[in-house]
Short mmCIF file of C-alpha atoms in Angstrom, two decimals:
data_model
loop_
_atom_site.label_atom_id
_atom_site.label_comp_id
_atom_site.label_asym_id
_atom_site.label_seq_id
_atom_site.Cartn_x
_atom_site.Cartn_y
_atom_site.Cartn_z
CA MET A 669 -23.51 6.15 10.33
CA ALA A 670 -21.01 4.45 7.90
CA LYS A 671 -20.38 7.77 6.09
CA LEU A 672 -18.97 9.11 9.69
CA TRP A 673 -16.58 6.16 10.15
CA ARG A 674 -15.34 6.41 6.75
CA LEU A 675 -14.60 9.87 7.83
CA GLY A 676 -13.33 9.52 11.00
CA GLY A 677 -10.62 7.00 9.50
CA TRP A 678 -9.60 9.77 6.72
CA VAL A 679 -9.16 12.25 9.74
CA LEU A 680 -7.06 10.13 11.84
CA GLY A 681 -4.91 8.89 8.54
CA ALA A 682 -4.19 12.07 7.83
CA TRP A 683 -3.43 13.30 11.77
CA LEU A 684 -1.07 10.47 11.36
CA LEU A 685 0.46 11.80 8.86
CA VAL A 686 1.54 14.69 10.06
CA VAL A 687 2.42 13.61 13.81
CA PRO A 688 6.12 13.76 14.32
CA SER A 689 7.32 10.17 15.02
CA VAL A 690 10.46 8.22 14.67
CA TRP A 691 9.05 6.30 11.58
CA ALA A 692 11.39 4.94 9.37
CA GLN A 693 11.75 7.33 6.22
CA ALA A 694 11.85 6.05 2.84
CA SER A 695 14.90 6.62 0.79
CA LEU A 696 14.60 8.50 -2.61
CA PRO A 697 14.25 6.46 -5.66
CA GLU A 698 17.75 5.91 -8.04
CA LEU A 699 17.56 5.00 -11.12
CA ALA A 700 19.95 1.79 -11.67
CA GLU A 701 19.09 1.57 -15.32
CA LEU A 702 17.71 3.21 -18.19
CA ARG A 703 18.48 2.48 -21.82
CA ALA A 704 16.90 2.17 -25.07
CA GLU A 705 17.10 0.14 -27.97
CA ARG A 706 15.52 -0.27 -31.27
CA ARG A 707 12.90 -3.32 -31.48
CA ASP A 708 11.91 -3.68 -35.29
CA THR A 709 10.58 0.02 -36.13
CA ALA A 710 9.85 1.29 -32.61
CA LEU A 711 12.31 2.71 -30.19
CA TYR A 712 11.64 0.72 -26.61
CA LEU A 713 12.85 1.84 -23.05
CA THR A 714 13.78 0.17 -20.10
CA ALA A 715 14.13 1.45 -16.40
CA GLN A 716 15.27 -0.36 -13.26
CA ILE A 717 14.59 1.78 -10.09
CA LYS A 718 15.66 1.39 -6.73
CA LEU A 719 12.20 1.87 -4.71
CA GLU A 720 11.72 1.74 -0.91
CA LEU A 721 8.07 2.73 0.48
CA GLY A 722 8.49 4.02 3.88
CA PHE A 723 6.42 3.05 6.96
CA ALA A 724 3.93 5.79 6.69
CA ILE A 725 3.09 5.21 2.93
CA GLU A 726 2.78 1.13 4.08
CA ASP A 727 0.83 1.87 6.99
CA ALA A 728 -1.97 4.02 4.42
CA LEU A 729 -1.95 0.81 1.91
CA LEU A 730 -3.10 -1.77 4.64
CA LYS A 731 -5.27 0.60 6.00
CA GLY A 732 -6.90 0.61 2.61
CA LEU A 733 -5.53 3.77 0.71
CA ALA A 734 -4.65 3.26 -3.12
CA VAL A 735 -1.26 4.37 -4.00
CA HIS A 736 -0.89 5.68 -7.52
CA PHE A 737 2.73 6.09 -9.35
CA VAL A 738 3.09 7.37 -12.94
CA ALA A 739 6.34 6.76 -15.25
CA GLU A 740 6.74 9.14 -18.38
CA ALA A 741 9.55 9.40 -21.15
CA GLU A 742 9.19 12.29 -23.32
CA VAL A 743 11.20 11.63 -26.47
CA MET A 744 12.70 15.23 -27.50
CA ARG A 745 14.83 16.78 -30.43
CA ASP A 746 17.08 19.61 -29.40
CA ARG A 747 16.95 23.00 -31.33
CA TRP A 748 19.31 25.56 -30.76
CA TYR A 749 16.84 28.32 -31.54
CA TRP A 750 13.74 27.34 -29.77
CA TYR A 751 12.24 25.00 -27.32
CA ASP A 752 13.42 21.20 -27.38
CA ARG A 753 10.54 20.00 -29.95
CA LYS A 754 8.42 17.27 -28.09
CA ILE A 755 8.33 14.38 -30.88
CA ASN A 756 6.56 11.65 -28.29
CA THR A 757 5.25 11.20 -24.85
CA ALA A 758 4.51 7.61 -23.37
CA THR A 759 3.33 7.24 -19.77
CA ARG A 760 2.53 4.12 -17.62
CA PHE A 761 -0.07 4.74 -14.79
CA TYR A 762 0.34 2.27 -11.70
CA ARG A 763 -2.65 2.00 -9.01
CA LEU A 764 -1.13 -0.29 -5.82
CA ALA A 765 -3.90 -1.34 -3.27
CA PHE A 766 -3.61 -4.23 -0.27
CA GLN A 767 -7.04 -6.08 -0.35
CA PRO A 768 -7.82 -7.04 3.41
CA LEU A 769 -10.41 -9.99 2.76
CA THR A 770 -8.05 -12.20 0.49
CA ARG A 771 -4.36 -10.32 1.94
CA ARG A 772 -3.60 -9.89 -1.14
CA TRP A 773 -1.49 -6.79 -2.96
CA ARG A 774 -3.33 -5.79 -6.50
CA LEU A 775 -1.52 -3.59 -9.16
CA ASN A 776 -3.20 -2.37 -11.91
CA VAL A 777 -1.50 -0.83 -14.85
CA SER A 778 -2.43 1.32 -17.63
CA ASN A 779 -1.25 3.65 -20.51
CA GLU A 780 -4.37 6.00 -19.36
CA PRO A 781 -4.60 7.97 -15.85
CA MET A 782 -6.84 5.70 -13.53
CA SER A 783 -9.02 7.49 -10.85
CA GLY A 784 -12.00 6.43 -9.12
CA GLY A 785 -13.22 3.18 -10.23
CA GLY A 786 -11.71 3.66 -13.74
CA LEU A 787 -9.83 0.52 -14.31
CA ALA A 788 -11.52 -1.01 -16.70
CA GLY A 789 -8.49 -0.72 -19.65
CA SER A 790 -5.70 -1.52 -17.27
CA ILE A 791 -3.72 -4.83 -16.67
CA SER A 792 -4.31 -5.99 -13.09
CA GLN A 793 -2.24 -8.51 -11.01
CA SER A 794 -2.29 -9.77 -7.70
CA PHE A 795 0.75 -10.61 -5.39
CA GLU A 796 1.09 -12.49 -2.41
CA THR A 797 3.52 -9.99 -0.48
CA LEU A 798 4.44 -6.11 -0.99
CA PRO A 799 7.69 -6.68 -2.35
CA GLU A 800 6.45 -8.61 -5.41
CA ALA A 801 3.91 -5.93 -6.38
CA LEU A 802 7.04 -3.35 -6.33
CA ASP A 803 8.89 -5.56 -8.11
CA VAL A 804 6.90 -5.03 -10.91
CA ILE A 805 6.91 -1.58 -10.91
CA ARG A 806 10.42 -1.13 -10.22
CA ARG A 807 11.39 -2.82 -13.48
CA GLN A 808 9.72 -1.30 -16.68
CA SER A 809 10.73 -2.65 -19.80
CA GLY A 810 9.28 -3.39 -23.21
CA TRP A 811 7.78 0.24 -23.09
CA LYS A 812 7.43 1.34 -27.08
CA VAL A 813 8.49 5.03 -26.56
CA ALA A 814 8.29 6.06 -30.05
CA GLU A 815 7.93 4.83 -33.84
CA MET A 816 11.35 4.52 -35.51
CA ALA A 817 9.78 6.91 -38.41
CA ASP A 818 9.71 9.73 -36.37
CA LEU A 819 13.04 9.78 -34.98
CA ASP A 820 15.87 11.93 -36.90
CA LEU A 821 18.84 9.92 -37.22
CA GLU A 822 21.21 12.92 -37.87
CA ALA A 823 19.62 15.22 -35.29
CA ARG A 824 20.19 15.51 -31.60
CA GLN A 825 17.64 13.58 -29.28
CA TYR A 826 16.79 12.17 -25.95
CA ILE A 827 14.74 10.83 -23.83
CA ALA A 828 13.46 12.88 -20.77
CA TYR A 829 12.16 10.14 -17.85
CA ARG A 830 10.46 11.12 -14.90
CA PHE A 831 9.36 8.33 -12.06
CA ARG A 832 6.65 9.85 -9.13
CA LEU A 833 4.24 8.95 -6.46
CA ASP A 834 1.24 10.29 -7.59
CA THR A 835 -0.27 12.48 -4.54
CA SER A 836 -3.08 14.38 -6.39
CA GLN A 837 -4.87 10.71 -6.56
CA LEU A 838 -5.20 10.70 -2.72
CA PRO A 839 -8.33 11.63 -0.80
CA ARG A 840 -7.76 15.82 -0.49
CA PRO A 841 -7.32 15.53 3.54
CA PHE A 842 -4.43 13.38 2.45
CA GLN A 843 -3.08 15.17 -0.04
CA ILE A 844 -2.43 18.25 2.50
CA ALA A 845 -1.07 16.27 4.96
CA ALA A 846 1.37 14.18 2.47
CA GLY A 847 3.00 17.98 1.24
CA ASN A 848 4.63 18.14 4.51
CA GLN A 849 6.13 15.04 4.41
CA SER A 850 9.05 13.95 2.59
CA GLU A 851 8.30 10.37 2.69
CA TRP A 852 5.77 11.05 0.10
CA ALA A 853 7.87 12.88 -2.19
CA LEU A 854 9.00 10.00 -4.40
CA MET A 855 10.35 11.26 -7.24
CA VAL A 856 13.42 10.63 -9.72
CA ALA A 857 14.28 12.29 -13.29
CA ARG A 858 17.17 11.61 -15.64
CA GLN A 859 17.89 12.48 -19.24
CA LEU A 860 18.77 10.02 -21.68
CA ARG A 861 20.63 11.03 -24.77
CA ILE A 862 19.64 8.96 -27.68
CA THR A 863 22.63 7.81 -29.77
CA PRO A 864 22.92 6.14 -33.50
CA ASP A 865 24.23 2.41 -31.73
CA MET A 866 20.50 2.75 -29.54
CA VAL A 867 18.95 2.69 -33.37
CA ARG A 868 20.64 1.28 -35.69
#
């Protein structure tokens, strides 16, 4: 019986995602800040994102669905004769969930993918409100993206930054429904040229 209730909940949730409505739509994320700086022997990245969740995503969270975000930074070197060379990739994974019993928001952050109950290697924080939890996701700082020894200061190099809501972590019915909703297509990308001033 419990399994039937859970299945019914997922089906109802997926149905609600595709029903036409006048729910407020979330605006697409924007990068308010993206900069890199050298600290000792490594290159660190700071990103500030303008991120708001729409009604459907907040509603899914309140119904017990965990939402995953991924931030990725690839350090690349220009090559005129072939594809640009990848020097390093740094990734941060975020898992946001609402805990109905405590009425608190839980955020897990990890450098490794989180799926199912695989949260052991993540850092966990609890928050009273959703905006407090989102503030941690919005501000990505102190993020090491490359060792200075791997960079060639005479070459042209850049950081390819991407941030997105990872719908592949949603239950299958929600993945199908979310594919028809622009509200779930939260993604922003930008390239940042690495200049000598950044790495001195």
